[in-house]
PDB file of N, CA and C in Angstrom:
ATOM      1  N   MET Y 238     -37.905  -7.454 -23.222  1.00 61.00           N
ATOM      2  CA  MET Y 238     -37.285  -7.581 -21.930  1.00 61.00           C
ATOM      3  C   MET Y 238     -37.506  -6.274 -21.172  1.00 61.00           C
ATOM      4  N   ALA Y 239     -37.995  -6.372 -19.961  1.00 72.00           N
ATOM      5  CA  ALA Y 239     -38.274  -5.198 -19.146  1.00 72.00           C
ATOM      6  C   ALA Y 239     -36.997  -4.671 -18.506  1.00 72.00           C
ATOM      7  N   LYS Y 240     -36.961  -3.361 -18.372  1.00 81.00           N
ATOM      8  CA  LYS Y 240     -35.801  -2.745 -17.731  1.00 81.00           C
ATOM      9  C   LYS Y 240     -35.901  -2.957 -16.226  1.00 81.00           C
ATOM     10  N   TRP Y 241     -34.763  -3.316 -15.631  1.00 81.00           N
ATOM     11  CA  TRP Y 241     -34.729  -3.535 -14.191  1.00 81.00           C
ATOM     12  C   TRP Y 241     -34.664  -2.199 -13.474  1.00 81.00           C
ATOM     13  N   THR Y 242     -35.520  -2.026 -12.490  1.00 80.00           N
ATOM     14  CA  THR Y 242     -35.480  -0.810 -11.690  1.00 80.00           C
ATOM     15  C   THR Y 242     -35.290  -1.202 -10.228  1.00 80.00           C
ATOM     16  N   PRO Y 243     -34.461  -0.460  -9.510  1.00 76.00           N
ATOM     17  CA  PRO Y 243     -34.227  -0.810  -8.103  1.00 76.00           C
ATOM     18  C   PRO Y 243     -35.473  -0.555  -7.269  1.00 76.00           C
ATOM     19  N   LYS Y 244     -35.659  -1.366  -6.256  1.00 83.00           N
ATOM     20  CA  LYS Y 244     -36.820  -1.246  -5.395  1.00 83.00           C
ATOM     21  C   LYS Y 244     -36.542  -0.368  -4.179  1.00 83.00           C
ATOM     22  N   HIS Y 245     -35.276  -0.007  -3.961  1.00 87.00           N
ATOM     23  CA  HIS Y 245     -34.924   0.869  -2.856  1.00 87.00           C
ATOM     24  C   HIS Y 245     -33.749   1.754  -3.279  1.00 87.00           C
ATOM     25  N   GLU Y 246     -33.520   2.792  -2.487  1.00 87.00           N
ATOM     26  CA  GLU Y 246     -32.446   3.719  -2.819  1.00 87.00           C
ATOM     27  C   GLU Y 246     -31.092   3.104  -2.485  1.00 87.00           C
ATOM     28  N   ALA Y 247     -30.086   3.526  -3.218  1.00 83.00           N
ATOM     29  CA  ALA Y 247     -28.730   3.071  -2.941  1.00 83.00           C
ATOM     30  C   ALA Y 247     -28.247   3.681  -1.626  1.00 83.00           C
ATOM     31  N   PRO Y 248     -27.461   2.934  -0.862  1.00 84.00           N
ATOM     32  CA  PRO Y 248     -26.967   3.492   0.399  1.00 84.00           C
ATOM     33  C   PRO Y 248     -25.931   4.587   0.142  1.00 84.00           C
ATOM     34  N   GLU Y 249     -25.752   5.431   1.130  1.00 87.00           N
ATOM     35  CA  GLU Y 249     -24.737   6.488   1.040  1.00 87.00           C
ATOM     36  C   GLU Y 249     -23.352   5.849   0.983  1.00 87.00           C
ATOM     37  N   PRO Y 250     -22.417   6.450   0.254  1.00 81.00           N
ATOM     38  CA  PRO Y 250     -21.070   5.884   0.214  1.00 81.00           C
ATOM     39  C   PRO Y 250     -20.398   5.984   1.578  1.00 81.00           C
ATOM     40  N   LEU Y 251     -19.595   5.004   1.900  1.00 80.00           N
ATOM     41  CA  LEU Y 251     -18.893   5.000   3.175  1.00 80.00           C
ATOM     42  C   LEU Y 251     -17.659   5.882   3.081  1.00 80.00           C
ATOM     43  N   GLU Y 252     -17.474   6.723   4.048  1.00 81.00           N
ATOM     44  CA  GLU Y 252     -16.271   7.543   4.131  1.00 81.00           C
ATOM     45  C   GLU Y 252     -15.479   7.035   5.324  1.00 81.00           C
ATOM     46  N   GLY Y 253     -14.243   6.731   5.088  1.00 85.00           N
ATOM     47  CA  GLY Y 253     -13.386   6.241   6.156  1.00 85.00           C
ATOM     48  C   GLY Y 253     -11.985   6.769   5.961  1.00 85.00           C
ATOM     49  N   PRO Y 254     -11.021   6.106   6.556  1.00 91.00           N
ATOM     50  CA  PRO Y 254      -9.632   6.541   6.405  1.00 91.00           C
ATOM     51  C   PRO Y 254      -9.090   6.153   5.030  1.00 91.00           C
ATOM     52  N   VAL Y 255      -9.482   6.907   4.024  1.00 90.00           N
ATOM     53  CA  VAL Y 255      -9.171   6.552   2.643  1.00 90.00           C
ATOM     54  C   VAL Y 255      -7.669   6.592   2.379  1.00 90.00           C
ATOM     55  N   VAL Y 256      -6.995   7.635   2.860  1.00 93.00           N
ATOM     56  CA  VAL Y 256      -5.555   7.759   2.617  1.00 93.00           C
ATOM     57  C   VAL Y 256      -4.814   6.591   3.265  1.00 93.00           C
ATOM     58  N   ALA Y 257      -5.191   6.241   4.481  1.00 95.00           N
ATOM     59  CA  ALA Y 257      -4.539   5.125   5.169  1.00 95.00           C
ATOM     60  C   ALA Y 257      -4.802   3.809   4.453  1.00 95.00           C
ATOM     61  N   THR Y 258      -5.992   3.629   3.939  1.00 94.00           N
ATOM     62  CA  THR Y 258      -6.327   2.398   3.227  1.00 94.00           C
ATOM     63  C   THR Y 258      -5.508   2.267   1.948  1.00 94.00           C
ATOM     64  N   ILE Y 259      -5.432   3.333   1.175  1.00 96.00           N
ATOM     65  CA  ILE Y 259      -4.672   3.293  -0.075  1.00 96.00           C
ATOM     66  C   ILE Y 259      -3.185   3.122   0.214  1.00 96.00           C
ATOM     67  N   THR Y 260      -2.684   3.792   1.242  1.00 97.00           N
ATOM     68  CA  THR Y 260      -1.274   3.662   1.605  1.00 97.00           C
ATOM     69  C   THR Y 260      -0.961   2.231   2.037  1.00 97.00           C
ATOM     70  N   GLY Y 261      -1.833   1.644   2.834  1.00 97.00           N
ATOM     71  CA  GLY Y 261      -1.630   0.263   3.259  1.00 97.00           C
ATOM     72  C   GLY Y 261      -1.619  -0.701   2.083  1.00 97.00           C
ATOM     73  N   GLY Y 262      -2.529  -0.513   1.156  1.00 97.00           N
ATOM     74  CA  GLY Y 262      -2.556  -1.370  -0.027  1.00 97.00           C
ATOM     75  C   GLY Y 262      -1.325  -1.206  -0.890  1.00 97.00           C
ATOM     76  N   THR Y 263      -0.847   0.023  -1.022  1.00 98.00           N
ATOM     77  CA  THR Y 263       0.361   0.281  -1.808  1.00 98.00           C
ATOM     78  C   THR Y 263       1.571  -0.387  -1.175  1.00 98.00           C
ATOM     79  N   ILE Y 264       1.682  -0.270   0.143  1.00 98.00           N
ATOM     80  CA  ILE Y 264       2.784  -0.926   0.850  1.00 98.00           C
ATOM     81  C   ILE Y 264       2.715  -2.433   0.665  1.00 98.00           C
ATOM     82  N   LEU Y 265       1.518  -2.982   0.753  1.00 98.00           N
ATOM     83  CA  LEU Y 265       1.348  -4.421   0.570  1.00 98.00           C
ATOM     84  C   LEU Y 265       1.800  -4.865  -0.820  1.00 98.00           C
ATOM     85  N   TRP Y 266       1.400  -4.148  -1.859  1.00 98.00           N
ATOM     86  CA  TRP Y 266       1.825  -4.493  -3.222  1.00 98.00           C
ATOM     87  C   TRP Y 266       3.351  -4.436  -3.342  1.00 98.00           C
ATOM     88  N   PHE Y 267       3.969  -3.395  -2.752  1.00 98.00           N
ATOM     89  CA  PHE Y 267       5.417  -3.258  -2.867  1.00 98.00           C
ATOM     90  C   PHE Y 267       6.141  -4.362  -2.100  1.00 98.00           C
ATOM     91  N   VAL Y 268       5.627  -4.725  -0.934  1.00 98.00           N
ATOM     92  CA  VAL Y 268       6.226  -5.827  -0.168  1.00 98.00           C
ATOM     93  C   VAL Y 268       6.111  -7.137  -0.946  1.00 98.00           C
ATOM     94  N   LEU Y 269       4.963  -7.370  -1.561  1.00 98.00           N
ATOM     95  CA  LEU Y 269       4.804  -8.580  -2.379  1.00 98.00           C
ATOM     96  C   LEU Y 269       5.804  -8.589  -3.537  1.00 98.00           C
ATOM     97  N   PHE Y 270       6.044  -7.431  -4.138  1.00 98.00           N
ATOM     98  CA  PHE Y 270       7.043  -7.344  -5.200  1.00 98.00           C
ATOM     99  C   PHE Y 270       8.427  -7.702  -4.660  1.00 98.00           C
ATOM    100  N   LEU Y 271       8.798  -7.113  -3.523  1.00 98.00           N
ATOM    101  CA  LEU Y 271      10.118  -7.377  -2.952  1.00 98.00           C
ATOM    102  C   LEU Y 271      10.299  -8.842  -2.546  1.00 98.00           C
ATOM    103  N   VAL Y 272       9.239  -9.470  -2.080  1.00 98.00           N
ATOM    104  CA  VAL Y 272       9.309 -10.880  -1.700  1.00 98.00           C
ATOM    105  C   VAL Y 272       9.515 -11.763  -2.926  1.00 98.00           C
ATOM    106  N   GLN Y 273       8.945 -11.382  -4.052  1.00 97.00           N
ATOM    107  CA  GLN Y 273       9.027 -12.209  -5.253  1.00 97.00           C
ATOM    108  C   GLN Y 273      10.307 -12.003  -6.052  1.00 97.00           C
ATOM    109  N   VAL Y 274      10.975 -10.857  -5.900  1.00 97.00           N
ATOM    110  CA  VAL Y 274      12.171 -10.567  -6.701  1.00 97.00           C
ATOM    111  C   VAL Y 274      13.260 -11.633  -6.543  1.00 97.00           C
ATOM    112  N   PRO Y 275      13.571 -12.127  -5.324  1.00 97.00           N
ATOM    113  CA  PRO Y 275      14.606 -13.158  -5.222  1.00 97.00           C
ATOM    114  C   PRO Y 275      14.251 -14.458  -5.965  1.00 97.00           C
ATOM    115  N   PHE Y 276      12.994 -14.678  -6.219  1.00 97.00           N
ATOM    116  CA  PHE Y 276      12.545 -15.896  -6.896  1.00 97.00           C
ATOM    117  C   PHE Y 276      12.216 -15.649  -8.368  1.00 97.00           C
ATOM    118  N   TYR Y 277      12.771 -14.576  -8.922  1.00 97.00           N
ATOM    119  CA  TYR Y 277      12.462 -14.217 -10.303  1.00 97.00           C
ATOM    120  C   TYR Y 277      12.769 -15.361 -11.269  1.00 97.00           C
ATOM    121  N   GLY Y 278      13.880 -16.072 -11.039  1.00 97.00           N
ATOM    122  CA  GLY Y 278      14.242 -17.202 -11.905  1.00 97.00           C
ATOM    123  C   GLY Y 278      13.180 -18.296 -11.873  1.00 97.00           C
ATOM    124  N   TRP Y 279      12.642 -18.569 -10.706  1.00 97.00           N
ATOM    125  CA  TRP Y 279      11.597 -19.583 -10.588  1.00 97.00           C
ATOM    126  C   TRP Y 279      10.363 -19.159 -11.389  1.00 97.00           C
ATOM    127  N   PHE Y 280       9.984 -17.882 -11.249  1.00 96.00           N
ATOM    128  CA  PHE Y 280       8.837 -17.379 -12.011  1.00 96.00           C
ATOM    129  C   PHE Y 280       9.117 -17.406 -13.506  1.00 96.00           C
ATOM    130  N   ASP Y 281      10.357 -17.078 -13.892  1.00 97.00           N
ATOM    131  CA  ASP Y 281      10.720 -17.054 -15.304  1.00 97.00           C
ATOM    132  C   ASP Y 281      10.694 -18.460 -15.899  1.00 97.00           C
ATOM    133  N   ASP Y 282      11.155 -19.464 -15.153  1.00 97.00           N
ATOM    134  CA  ASP Y 282      11.143 -20.847 -15.636  1.00 97.00           C
ATOM    135  C   ASP Y 282       9.725 -21.333 -15.914  1.00 97.00           C
ATOM    136  N   ARG Y 283       8.774 -20.844 -15.185  1.00 97.00           N
ATOM    137  CA  ARG Y 283       7.379 -21.289 -15.324  1.00 97.00           C
ATOM    138  C   ARG Y 283       6.526 -20.302 -16.127  1.00 97.00           C
ATOM    139  N   ASP Y 284       7.178 -19.309 -16.721  1.00 97.00           N
ATOM    140  CA  ASP Y 284       6.487 -18.290 -17.510  1.00 97.00           C
ATOM    141  C   ASP Y 284       5.423 -17.564 -16.681  1.00 97.00           C
ATOM    142  N   LEU Y 285       5.800 -17.225 -15.439  1.00 96.00           N
ATOM    143  CA  LEU Y 285       4.881 -16.538 -14.523  1.00 96.00           C
ATOM    144  C   LEU Y 285       5.451 -15.201 -14.062  1.00 96.00           C
ATOM    145  N   THR Y 286       6.304 -14.595 -14.857  1.00 97.00           N
ATOM    146  CA  THR Y 286       6.903 -13.329 -14.441  1.00 97.00           C
ATOM    147  C   THR Y 286       5.867 -12.211 -14.314  1.00 97.00           C
ATOM    148  N   TRP Y 287       4.722 -12.391 -14.918  1.00 97.00           N
ATOM    149  CA  TRP Y 287       3.679 -11.376 -14.810  1.00 97.00           C
ATOM    150  C   TRP Y 287       3.250 -11.182 -13.360  1.00 97.00           C
ATOM    151  N   TRP Y 288       3.428 -12.211 -12.505  1.00 97.00           N
ATOM    152  CA  TRP Y 288       3.100 -12.059 -11.092  1.00 97.00           C
ATOM    153  C   TRP Y 288       3.962 -10.981 -10.467  1.00 97.00           C
ATOM    154  N   VAL Y 289       5.257 -11.003 -10.767  1.00 97.00           N
ATOM    155  CA  VAL Y 289       6.193 -10.028 -10.205  1.00 97.00           C
ATOM    156  C   VAL Y 289       5.842  -8.631 -10.693  1.00 97.00           C
ATOM    157  N   TRP Y 290       5.629  -8.505 -11.996  1.00 97.00           N
ATOM    158  CA  TRP Y 290       5.365  -7.191 -12.574  1.00 97.00           C
ATOM    159  C   TRP Y 290       3.994  -6.663 -12.195  1.00 97.00           C
ATOM    160  N   THR Y 291       3.056  -7.550 -11.927  1.00 98.00           N
ATOM    161  CA  THR Y 291       1.738  -7.100 -11.461  1.00 98.00           C
ATOM    162  C   THR Y 291       1.859  -6.437 -10.089  1.00 98.00           C
ATOM    163  N   CYS Y 292       2.690  -7.008  -9.223  1.00 98.00           N
ATOM    164  CA  CYS Y 292       2.884  -6.401  -7.900  1.00 98.00           C
ATOM    165  C   CYS Y 292       3.553  -5.036  -8.015  1.00 98.00           C
ATOM    166  N   LEU Y 293       4.526  -4.906  -8.912  1.00 98.00           N
ATOM    167  CA  LEU Y 293       5.169  -3.609  -9.105  1.00 98.00           C
ATOM    168  C   LEU Y 293       4.182  -2.594  -9.689  1.00 98.00           C
ATOM    169  N   ALA Y 294       3.356  -3.034 -10.622  1.00 98.00           N
ATOM    170  CA  ALA Y 294       2.343  -2.137 -11.195  1.00 98.00           C
ATOM    171  C   ALA Y 294       1.342  -1.719 -10.122  1.00 98.00           C
ATOM    172  N   GLY Y 295       0.950  -2.641  -9.244  1.00 98.00           N
ATOM    173  CA  GLY Y 295       0.039  -2.296  -8.150  1.00 98.00           C
ATOM    174  C   GLY Y 295       0.635  -1.249  -7.233  1.00 98.00           C
ATOM    175  N   ALA Y 296       1.936  -1.382  -6.944  1.00 98.00           N
ATOM    176  CA  ALA Y 296       2.609  -0.384  -6.102  1.00 98.00           C
ATOM    177  C   ALA Y 296       2.666   0.970  -6.810  1.00 98.00           C
ATOM    178  N   GLY Y 297       2.970   0.964  -8.092  1.00 98.00           N
ATOM    179  CA  GLY Y 297       3.028   2.218  -8.847  1.00 98.00           C
ATOM    180  C   GLY Y 297       1.679   2.896  -8.936  1.00 98.00           C
ATOM    181  N   LEU Y 298       0.655   2.127  -9.223  1.00 98.00           N
ATOM    182  CA  LEU Y 298      -0.691   2.705  -9.280  1.00 98.00           C
ATOM    183  C   LEU Y 298      -1.154   3.163  -7.899  1.00 98.00           C
ATOM    184  N   GLY Y 299      -0.685   2.464  -6.878  1.00 98.00           N
ATOM    185  CA  GLY Y 299      -0.999   2.883  -5.516  1.00 98.00           C
ATOM    186  C   GLY Y 299      -0.409   4.244  -5.185  1.00 98.00           C
ATOM    187  N   LEU Y 300       0.799   4.521  -5.700  1.00 98.00           N
ATOM    188  CA  LEU Y 300       1.389   5.843  -5.482  1.00 98.00           C
ATOM    189  C   LEU Y 300       0.537   6.930  -6.129  1.00 98.00           C
ATOM    190  N   ILE Y 301       0.024   6.643  -7.307  1.00 98.00           N
ATOM    191  CA  ILE Y 301      -0.891   7.591  -7.958  1.00 98.00           C
ATOM    192  C   ILE Y 301      -2.156   7.734  -7.115  1.00 98.00           C
ATOM    193  N   GLY Y 302      -2.640   6.618  -6.578  1.00 97.00           N
ATOM    194  CA  GLY Y 302      -3.836   6.654  -5.736  1.00 97.00           C
ATOM    195  C   GLY Y 302      -3.629   7.458  -4.467  1.00 97.00           C
ATOM    196  N   ILE Y 303      -2.454   7.333  -3.848  1.00 97.00           N
ATOM    197  CA  ILE Y 303      -2.159   8.117  -2.642  1.00 97.00           C
ATOM    198  C   ILE Y 303      -2.191   9.602  -2.972  1.00 97.00           C
ATOM    199  N   TRP Y 304      -1.549   9.980  -4.077  1.00 97.00           N
ATOM    200  CA  TRP Y 304      -1.548  11.381  -4.493  1.00 97.00           C
ATOM    201  C   TRP Y 304      -2.983  11.870  -4.715  1.00 97.00           C
ATOM    202  N   TYR Y 305      -3.779  11.054  -5.388  1.00 97.00           N
ATOM    203  CA  TYR Y 305      -5.153  11.438  -5.715  1.00 97.00           C
ATOM    204  C   TYR Y 305      -6.007  11.619  -4.461  1.00 97.00           C
ATOM    205  N   VAL Y 306      -5.978  10.659  -3.536  1.00 95.00           N
ATOM    206  CA  VAL Y 306      -6.860  10.742  -2.370  1.00 95.00           C
ATOM    207  C   VAL Y 306      -6.402  11.834  -1.404  1.00 95.00           C
ATOM    208  N   ARG Y 307      -5.104  12.128  -1.361  1.00 95.00           N
ATOM    209  CA  ARG Y 307      -4.648  13.244  -0.525  1.00 95.00           C
ATOM    210  C   ARG Y 307      -5.170  14.565  -1.081  1.00 95.00           C
ATOM    211  N   LYS Y 308      -5.113  14.721  -2.399  1.00 96.00           N
ATOM    212  CA  LYS Y 308      -5.653  15.929  -3.015  1.00 96.00           C
ATOM    213  C   LYS Y 308      -7.159  16.013  -2.789  1.00 96.00           C
ATOM    214  N   ARG Y 309      -7.848  14.887  -2.898  1.00 93.00           N
ATOM    215  CA  ARG Y 309      -9.299  14.850  -2.702  1.00 93.00           C
ATOM    216  C   ARG Y 309      -9.661  15.238  -1.279  1.00 93.00           C
ATOM    217  N   ASP Y 310      -8.965  14.664  -0.295  1.00 92.00           N
ATOM    218  CA  ASP Y 310      -9.242  15.007   1.096  1.00 92.00           C
ATOM    219  C   ASP Y 310      -8.977  16.487   1.368  1.00 92.00           C
ATOM    220  N   ALA Y 311      -7.897  17.021   0.790  1.00 94.00           N
ATOM    221  CA  ALA Y 311      -7.597  18.434   0.978  1.00 94.00           C
ATOM    222  C   ALA Y 311      -8.702  19.303   0.376  1.00 94.00           C
ATOM    223  N   ALA Y 312      -9.203  18.925  -0.790  1.00 95.00           N
ATOM    224  CA  ALA Y 312     -10.274  19.687  -1.425  1.00 95.00           C
ATOM    225  C   ALA Y 312     -11.559  19.620  -0.609  1.00 95.00           C
ATOM    226  N   ILE Y 313     -11.865  18.465  -0.051  1.00 92.00           N
ATOM    227  CA  ILE Y 313     -13.062  18.326   0.789  1.00 92.00           C
ATOM    228  C   ILE Y 313     -12.938  19.204   2.030  1.00 92.00           C
ATOM    229  N   LYS Y 314     -11.760  19.204   2.656  1.00 93.00           N
ATOM    230  CA  LYS Y 314     -11.556  20.025   3.851  1.00 93.00           C
ATOM    231  C   LYS Y 314     -11.634  21.515   3.525  1.00 93.00           C
ATOM    232  N   ARG Y 315     -11.070  21.915   2.378  1.00 96.00           N
ATOM    233  CA  ARG Y 315     -11.163  23.317   1.970  1.00 96.00           C
ATOM    234  C   ARG Y 315     -12.617  23.720   1.751  1.00 96.00           C
ATOM    235  N   HIS Y 316     -13.380  22.850   1.122  1.00 95.00           N
ATOM    236  CA  HIS Y 316     -14.787  23.142   0.857  1.00 95.00           C
ATOM    237  C   HIS Y 316     -15.565  23.260   2.164  1.00 95.00           C
ATOM    238  N   GLU Y 317     -15.329  22.342   3.095  1.00 94.00           N
ATOM    239  CA  GLU Y 317     -16.029  22.398   4.379  1.00 94.00           C
ATOM    240  C   GLU Y 317     -15.643  23.646   5.160  1.00 94.00           C
ATOM    241  N   ALA Y 318     -14.359  24.026   5.123  1.00 95.00           N
ATOM    242  CA  ALA Y 318     -13.919  25.229   5.828  1.00 95.00           C
ATOM    243  C   ALA Y 318     -14.547  26.475   5.216  1.00 95.00           C
ATOM    244  N   ALA Y 319     -14.618  26.520   3.896  1.00 94.00           N
ATOM    245  CA  ALA Y 319     -15.231  27.669   3.228  1.00 94.00           C
ATOM    246  C   ALA Y 319     -16.719  27.756   3.562  1.00 94.00           C
ATOM    247  N   ARG Y 320     -17.378  26.617   3.597  1.00 94.00           N
ATOM    248  CA  ARG Y 320     -18.806  26.605   3.922  1.00 94.00           C
ATOM    249  C   ARG Y 320     -19.040  27.021   5.373  1.00 94.00           C
ATOM    250  N   ALA Y 321     -18.158  26.561   6.276  1.00 93.00           N
ATOM    251  CA  ALA Y 321     -18.286  26.939   7.682  1.00 93.00           C
ATOM    252  C   ALA Y 321     -18.002  28.424   7.870  1.00 93.00           C
ATOM    253  N   ALA Y 322     -17.006  28.937   7.150  1.00 92.00           N
ATOM    254  CA  ALA Y 322     -16.702  30.366   7.247  1.00 92.00           C
ATOM    255  C   ALA Y 322     -17.861  31.197   6.706  1.00 92.00           C
ATOM    256  N   GLU Y 323     -18.470  30.747   5.634  1.00 90.00           N
ATOM    257  CA  GLU Y 323     -19.610  31.461   5.064  1.00 90.00           C
ATOM    258  C   GLU Y 323     -20.783  31.464   6.027  1.00 90.00           C
ATOM    259  N   ALA Y 324     -21.023  30.336   6.678  1.00 88.00           N
ATOM    260  CA  ALA Y 324     -22.130  30.253   7.636  1.00 88.00           C
ATOM    261  C   ALA Y 324     -21.825  31.065   8.890  1.00 88.00           C
ATOM    262  N   GLY Y 325     -20.566  31.118   9.279  1.00 82.00           N
ATOM    263  CA  GLY Y 325     -20.187  31.840  10.491  1.00 82.00           C
ATOM    264  C   GLY Y 325     -20.200  33.346  10.326  1.00 82.00           C
ATOM    265  N   THR Y 326     -19.895  33.855   9.151  1.00 74.00           N
ATOM    266  CA  THR Y 326     -19.861  35.300   8.931  1.00 74.00           C
ATOM    267  C   THR Y 326     -21.211  35.856   8.532  1.00 74.00           C
ATOM    268  N   GLY Y 327     -22.131  35.002   8.169  1.00 59.00           N
ATOM    269  CA  GLY Y 327     -23.457  35.468   7.806  1.00 59.00           C
ATOM    270  C   GLY Y 327     -23.526  36.076   6.425  1.00 59.00           C
ATOM    271  N   THR Y 328     -22.644  35.702   5.534  1.00 55.00           N
ATOM    272  CA  THR Y 328     -22.678  36.253   4.183  1.00 55.00           C
ATOM    273  C   THR Y 328     -23.416  35.343   3.218  1.00 55.00           C
ATOM    274  N   GLY Y 329     -24.079  34.363   3.748  1.00 51.00           N
ATOM    275  CA  GLY Y 329     -24.845  33.475   2.879  1.00 51.00           C
ATOM    276  C   GLY Y 329     -26.027  34.205   2.285  1.00 51.00           C
ATOM    277  N   PRO Y 330     -26.641  33.691   1.238  1.00 54.00           N
ATOM    278  CA  PRO Y 330     -27.745  34.383   0.579  1.00 54.00           C
ATOM    279  C   PRO Y 330     -28.941  34.585   1.480  1.00 54.00           C
ATOM    280  N   ALA Y 331     -29.203  33.681   2.432  1.00 53.00           N
ATOM    281  CA  ALA Y 331     -30.373  33.823   3.287  1.00 53.00           C
ATOM    282  C   ALA Y 331     -30.148  34.873   4.362  1.00 53.00           C
ATOM    283  N   GLN Y 332     -28.893  35.182   4.729  1.00 51.00           N
ATOM    284  CA  GLN Y 332     -28.621  36.117   5.810  1.00 51.00           C
ATOM    285  C   GLN Y 332     -28.087  37.448   5.301  1.00 51.00           C
ATOM    286  N   ASP Y 333     -27.943  37.626   4.031  1.00 50.00           N
ATOM    287  CA  ASP Y 333     -27.425  38.859   3.456  1.00 50.00           C
ATOM    288  C   ASP Y 333     -28.505  39.939   3.543  1.00 50.00           C
ATOM    289  N   PRO Y 334     -28.244  41.057   4.249  1.00 51.00           N
ATOM    290  CA  PRO Y 334     -29.303  42.091   4.387  1.00 51.00           C
ATOM    291  C   PRO Y 334     -29.672  42.727   3.059  1.00 51.00           C
ATOM    292  N   GLU Y 335     -28.767  42.788   2.108  1.00 53.00           N
ATOM    293  CA  GLU Y 335     -29.090  43.375   0.820  1.00 53.00           C
ATOM    294  C   GLU Y 335     -29.979  42.458  -0.011  1.00 53.00           C
ATOM    295  N   ALA Y 336     -29.988  41.158   0.309  1.00 50.00           N
ATOM    296  CA  ALA Y 336     -30.826  40.234  -0.414  1.00 50.00           C
ATOM    297  C   ALA Y 336     -32.292  40.435  -0.068  1.00 50.00           C
ATOM    298  N   HIS Y 337     -32.581  40.931   1.147  1.00 49.00           N
ATOM    299  CA  HIS Y 337     -33.948  41.173   1.605  1.00 49.00           C
ATOM    300  C   HIS Y 337     -34.058  42.634   2.058  1.00 49.00           C
ATOM    301  N   PRO Y 338     -34.301  43.553   1.148  1.00 52.00           N
ATOM    302  CA  PRO Y 338     -34.314  44.964   1.508  1.00 52.00           C
ATOM    303  C   PRO Y 338     -35.402  45.323   2.528  1.00 52.00           C
ATOM    304  N   GLY Y 339     -36.463  44.578   2.604  1.00 50.00           N
ATOM    305  CA  GLY Y 339     -37.542  44.907   3.528  1.00 50.00           C
ATOM    306  C   GLY Y 339     -37.283  44.418   4.939  1.00 50.00           C
ATOM    307  N   ALA Y 340     -36.242  43.646   5.155  1.00 47.00           N
ATOM    308  CA  ALA Y 340     -35.981  43.081   6.480  1.00 47.00           C
ATOM    309  C   ALA Y 340     -35.304  44.048   7.399  1.00 47.00           C
TER     310      ALA Y 340
END
């Protein structure tokens, strides 16, 4: 069996409002949990309580996701600011006068 190789490059990942997306999904999971709680007896009679607990687990994991993407966005912004500061001050390796003594 031959190994499959892609015929074109993978597209760049999409960057969007990641924190807002994760927050919206977390809120949705929690609302679904709250909507199902009054009907817990109905779910229990049909052995479907996992639906209720799945929504609560989704909300809990969403809270972890919010924490993660906020930290990620902060790290990306710090990196971009550091790179911009380095380019603005001229301390990069290509602009360092000590790197090119003959210049």
